[in-house]
Structures are given as structure tokens and as C-alpha cells.
């Protein structure tokens, strides 16, 4: 039987969801430490993803606020 080696770089993670910021910060630090040459690329991509998520939340909050203003009879 022929065996083919598979080499993968993986990081098995368990997160304490009661401390999401601290846990995610540790994961990010571990990832960029494992790929120092790509540190800037990784962080820029992460920054973009976080920015997009925040923009989506802000957009939804603005829609919710407008709906609340419209239903209360307030004039913008």
C-alpha cells in the first residue's frame, strides 16, 4: 500500500466565548507569528473584513433608527 504524506500547517483552536476579544487577539497573534512575511497582508485583510462587518452593523442600525423614527411620527 502506497502512503502519500500530507503536510498541513494547522492551528487547532478552542475559544472561551466569554472572553471573545482576548481570545481572538491571541489567535490573530499566533497566526501572524507563524507567517511573519505575510503579517501586513494578513492584518490588512483582517482590517478590511472587520471594517465591512462594522459597516454592515452601522447600516442596519441606521435602518432600524429610521424605522423607529418613522413609526413614532417624528419628522426627519
Coordinates of N, CA, C and O in Angstrom, one line a residue:
X1 N 0.9 -1.2 0.0 CA 0.0 0.0 0.0 C 0.9 1.2 0.0 O 1.8 1.4 0.8
X2 N 0.6 2.1 -0.9 CA 1.5 3.3 -1.1 C 0.9 4.4 -0.1 O -0.3 4.7 -0.1
X3 N 1.8 5.0 0.6 CA 1.4 6.1 1.5 C 1.9 7.5 1.0 O 3.0 7.6 0.5
X4 N 1.0 8.4 1.0 CA 1.3 9.7 0.5 C 1.2 10.7 1.7 O 0.2 10.8 2.3
X5 N 2.3 11.3 2.0 CA 2.4 12.2 3.1 C 1.6 13.5 2.8 O 1.8 14.0 1.7
X6 N 0.9 14.0 3.7 CA 0.2 15.2 3.6 C 0.7 16.1 4.7 O 0.6 15.8 5.9
X7 N 1.3 17.2 4.3 CA 1.8 18.2 5.3 C 0.9 19.4 5.3 O 0.7 20.0 4.2
X8 N 0.4 19.7 6.4 CA -0.5 20.8 6.6 C -0.1 21.6 7.8 O 0.3 21.1 8.8
X9 N -0.2 22.9 7.6 CA 0.0 23.8 8.8 C -1.4 24.1 9.3 O -2.2 24.7 8.6
X10 N -1.7 23.6 10.5 CA -3.0 23.9 11.1 C -2.8 24.4 12.5 O -1.8 24.2 13.2
X11 N -3.8 25.1 12.9 CA -3.9 25.6 14.3 C -5.3 25.1 14.9 O -6.3 25.6 14.4
X12 N -5.2 24.2 15.8 CA -6.5 23.8 16.4 C -6.8 24.8 17.6 O -5.9 25.1 18.4
X13 N -8.0 25.3 17.5 CA -8.4 26.4 18.4 C -9.6 26.0 19.2 O -10.6 25.5 18.7
X14 N -9.6 26.4 20.5 CA -10.7 26.4 21.3 C -10.8 27.8 21.9 O -9.8 28.2 22.5
X15 N -12.0 28.4 21.8 CA -12.2 29.7 22.3 C -13.1 29.8 23.5 O -14.1 29.1 23.5
X16 N -12.7 30.6 24.4 CA -13.6 30.9 25.5 C -14.5 32.0 25.1 O -14.0 33.2 25.0
X17 N -15.7 31.8 24.7 CA -16.6 32.8 24.2 C -17.1 33.8 25.2 O -17.7 34.8 24.9
X18 N -16.7 33.6 26.5 CA -17.0 34.7 27.5 C -15.9 35.8 27.4 O -16.0 36.8 28.0
X19 N -14.8 35.5 26.7 CA -13.7 36.5 26.5 C -13.3 36.6 25.0 O -12.2 36.3 24.6
X20 N -14.3 37.0 24.2 CA -14.0 36.9 22.7 C -12.9 37.8 22.2 O -12.1 37.4 21.4
X21 N -12.8 39.0 22.8 CA -11.7 39.9 22.3 C -10.3 39.3 22.6 O -9.5 39.3 21.8
X22 N -10.2 39.0 23.9 CA -8.9 38.4 24.3 C -8.5 37.2 23.5 O -7.4 37.0 23.1
X23 N -9.5 36.3 23.4 CA -9.2 35.0 22.7 C -8.9 35.2 21.2 O -8.0 34.6 20.7
X24 N -9.7 36.1 20.5 CA -9.4 36.3 19.1 C -8.1 37.0 18.9 O -7.3 36.8 18.0
X25 N -7.7 37.9 19.9 CA -6.4 38.6 19.8 C -5.3 37.6 19.9 O -4.3 37.7 19.1
X26 N -5.4 36.6 20.8 CA -4.4 35.5 20.9 C -4.3 34.7 19.6 O -3.2 34.4 19.2
X27 N -5.4 34.4 19.0 CA -5.4 33.6 17.7 C -4.8 34.4 16.6 O -3.9 33.9 15.9
X28 N -5.1 35.7 16.5 CA -4.5 36.6 15.5 C -3.0 36.6 15.7 O -2.2 36.5 14.7
X29 N -2.6 36.8 16.9 CA -1.1 36.9 17.2 C -0.4 35.6 16.8 O 0.7 35.6 16.3
X30 N -1.1 34.4 17.1 CA -0.5 33.1 16.7 C -0.4 33.0 15.2 O 0.6 32.5 14.7
X31 N -1.4 33.4 14.5 CA -1.4 33.3 13.1 C -0.3 34.2 12.4 O 0.5 33.7 11.6
X32 N -0.2 35.4 12.9 CA 0.8 36.3 12.2 C 2.2 35.9 12.7 O 3.1 36.1 11.9
X33 N 2.3 35.3 13.9 CA 3.6 34.8 14.3 C 4.1 33.7 13.4 O 5.3 33.5 13.2
X34 N 3.2 32.9 12.9 CA 3.5 31.7 12.1 C 3.8 32.1 10.7 O 4.4 31.3 9.9
X35 N 3.4 33.3 10.3 CA 3.6 33.8 8.9 C 4.2 35.2 8.9 O 3.5 36.2 8.4
X36 N 5.3 35.5 9.5 CA 5.8 36.8 9.7 C 6.0 37.6 8.4 O 5.8 38.8 8.3
X37 N 6.3 36.9 7.3 CA 6.5 37.6 6.0 C 5.2 38.1 5.4 O 5.1 39.0 4.6
X38 N 4.0 37.5 5.9 CA 2.7 37.9 5.4 C 1.9 38.7 6.4 O 0.7 38.9 6.3
X39 N 2.6 39.1 7.5 CA 2.0 39.8 8.6 C 1.1 41.0 8.1 O -0.1 41.1 8.5
X40 N 1.7 41.8 7.3 CA 1.0 43.0 6.9 C -0.2 42.6 6.0 O -1.3 43.2 6.2
X41 N -0.1 41.7 5.1 CA -1.2 41.2 4.3 C -2.3 40.7 5.1 O -3.5 40.9 4.9
X42 N -2.0 39.8 6.1 CA -3.0 39.2 6.9 C -3.7 40.3 7.7 O -5.0 40.3 7.8
X43 N -3.0 41.2 8.3 CA -3.6 42.3 9.1 C -4.5 43.2 8.3 O -5.6 43.6 8.7
X44 N -4.0 43.5 7.1 CA -4.8 44.4 6.2 C -6.1 43.7 5.8 O -7.2 44.3 5.7
X45 N -6.0 42.4 5.5 CA -7.2 41.7 5.1 C -8.2 41.5 6.2 O -9.4 41.7 6.1
X46 N -7.7 41.3 7.4 CA -8.5 41.3 8.6 C -9.1 42.6 8.9 O -10.3 42.7 9.2
X47 N -8.4 43.7 8.7 CA -8.9 45.0 8.9 C -10.1 45.3 7.9 O -11.1 45.9 8.3
X48 N -9.9 44.9 6.7 CA -11.0 45.0 5.7 C -12.2 44.2 6.1 O -13.4 44.8 6.0
X49 N -12.0 43.0 6.5 CA -13.2 42.2 6.9 C -13.9 42.8 8.1 O -15.1 42.8 8.2
X50 N -13.1 43.3 9.1 CA -13.7 43.9 10.3 C -14.5 45.2 9.9 O -15.6 45.4 10.3
X51 N -13.8 46.0 9.1 CA -14.5 47.2 8.6 C -15.8 46.9 7.9 O -16.8 47.7 8.1
X52 N -15.8 45.9 7.0 CA -17.0 45.6 6.3 C -18.1 45.1 7.3 O -19.3 45.5 7.1
X53 N -17.7 44.3 8.3 CA -18.7 43.9 9.3 C -19.3 45.0 10.1 O -20.5 45.1 10.3
X54 N -18.4 46.0 10.4 CA -18.9 47.2 11.2 C -19.8 48.0 10.3 O -20.8 48.6 10.8
X55 N -19.4 48.2 9.0 CA -20.3 49.0 8.1 C -21.7 48.4 8.0 O -22.7 49.1 8.0
X56 N -21.7 47.0 7.9 CA -23.0 46.3 7.8 C -23.8 46.6 9.1 O -25.0 46.8 9.0
X57 N -23.2 46.5 10.3 CA -23.9 46.8 11.5 C -24.4 48.2 11.6 O -25.5 48.4 12.0
X58 N -23.5 49.1 11.2 CA -23.9 50.5 11.2 C -25.1 50.8 10.3 O -26.1 51.5 10.6
X59 N -25.1 50.2 9.1 CA -26.2 50.3 8.1 C -27.5 49.8 8.7 O -28.5 50.4 8.6
X60 N -27.4 48.6 9.3 CA -28.6 48.1 9.9 C -29.1 48.9 11.1 O -30.3 49.1 11.2
X61 N -28.2 49.5 11.9 CA -28.6 50.4 13.0 C -29.3 51.6 12.4 O -30.3 52.1 13.0
X62 N -28.8 52.2 11.3 CA -29.4 53.3 10.7 C -30.8 53.0 10.2 O -31.7 53.8 10.3
X63 N -30.9 51.8 9.6 CA -32.3 51.4 9.1 C -33.2 51.3 10.2 O -34.4 51.7 10.2
X64 N -32.8 50.6 11.3 CA -33.6 50.4 12.5 C -34.0 51.8 13.1 O -35.2 52.0 13.5
X65 N -33.1 52.7 13.2 CA -33.4 54.0 13.7 C -34.4 54.8 12.9 O -35.3 55.4 13.4
X66 N -34.2 54.7 11.6 CA -35.2 55.3 10.7 C -36.6 54.7 10.8 O -37.6 55.4 10.8
X67 N -36.6 53.4 10.9 CA -37.9 52.7 11.1 C -38.6 53.2 12.4 O -39.8 53.4 12.4
X68 N -37.8 53.3 13.4 CA -38.3 53.7 14.7 C -38.8 55.2 14.7 O -39.8 55.5 15.2
X69 N -38.0 56.0 14.0 CA -38.4 57.4 13.8 C -39.7 57.5 13.0 O -40.6 58.3 13.4
X70 N -39.8 56.8 11.9 CA -41.0 56.8 11.1 C -42.2 56.3 11.8 O -43.3 56.9 11.7
X71 N -42.1 55.3 12.6 CA -43.2 54.7 13.3 C -43.7 55.6 14.5 O -44.8 55.4 15.0
X72 N -42.8 56.4 15.0 CA -43.2 57.3 16.1 C -43.8 58.6 15.7 O -44.1 59.4 16.5
X73 N -43.8 58.8 14.4 CA -44.4 60.1 13.8 C -43.4 61.2 13.8 O -43.8 62.4 13.5
X74 N -42.2 61.0 14.1 CA -41.2 62.1 14.1 C -40.9 62.4 12.6 O -40.9 61.6 11.8
X75 N -40.6 63.7 12.4 CA -40.2 64.2 11.1 C -38.7 64.3 11.1 O -38.1 65.0 12.0
X76 N -38.0 63.8 10.1 CA -36.6 63.9 10.0 C -36.2 65.2 9.4 O -36.8 65.8 8.5

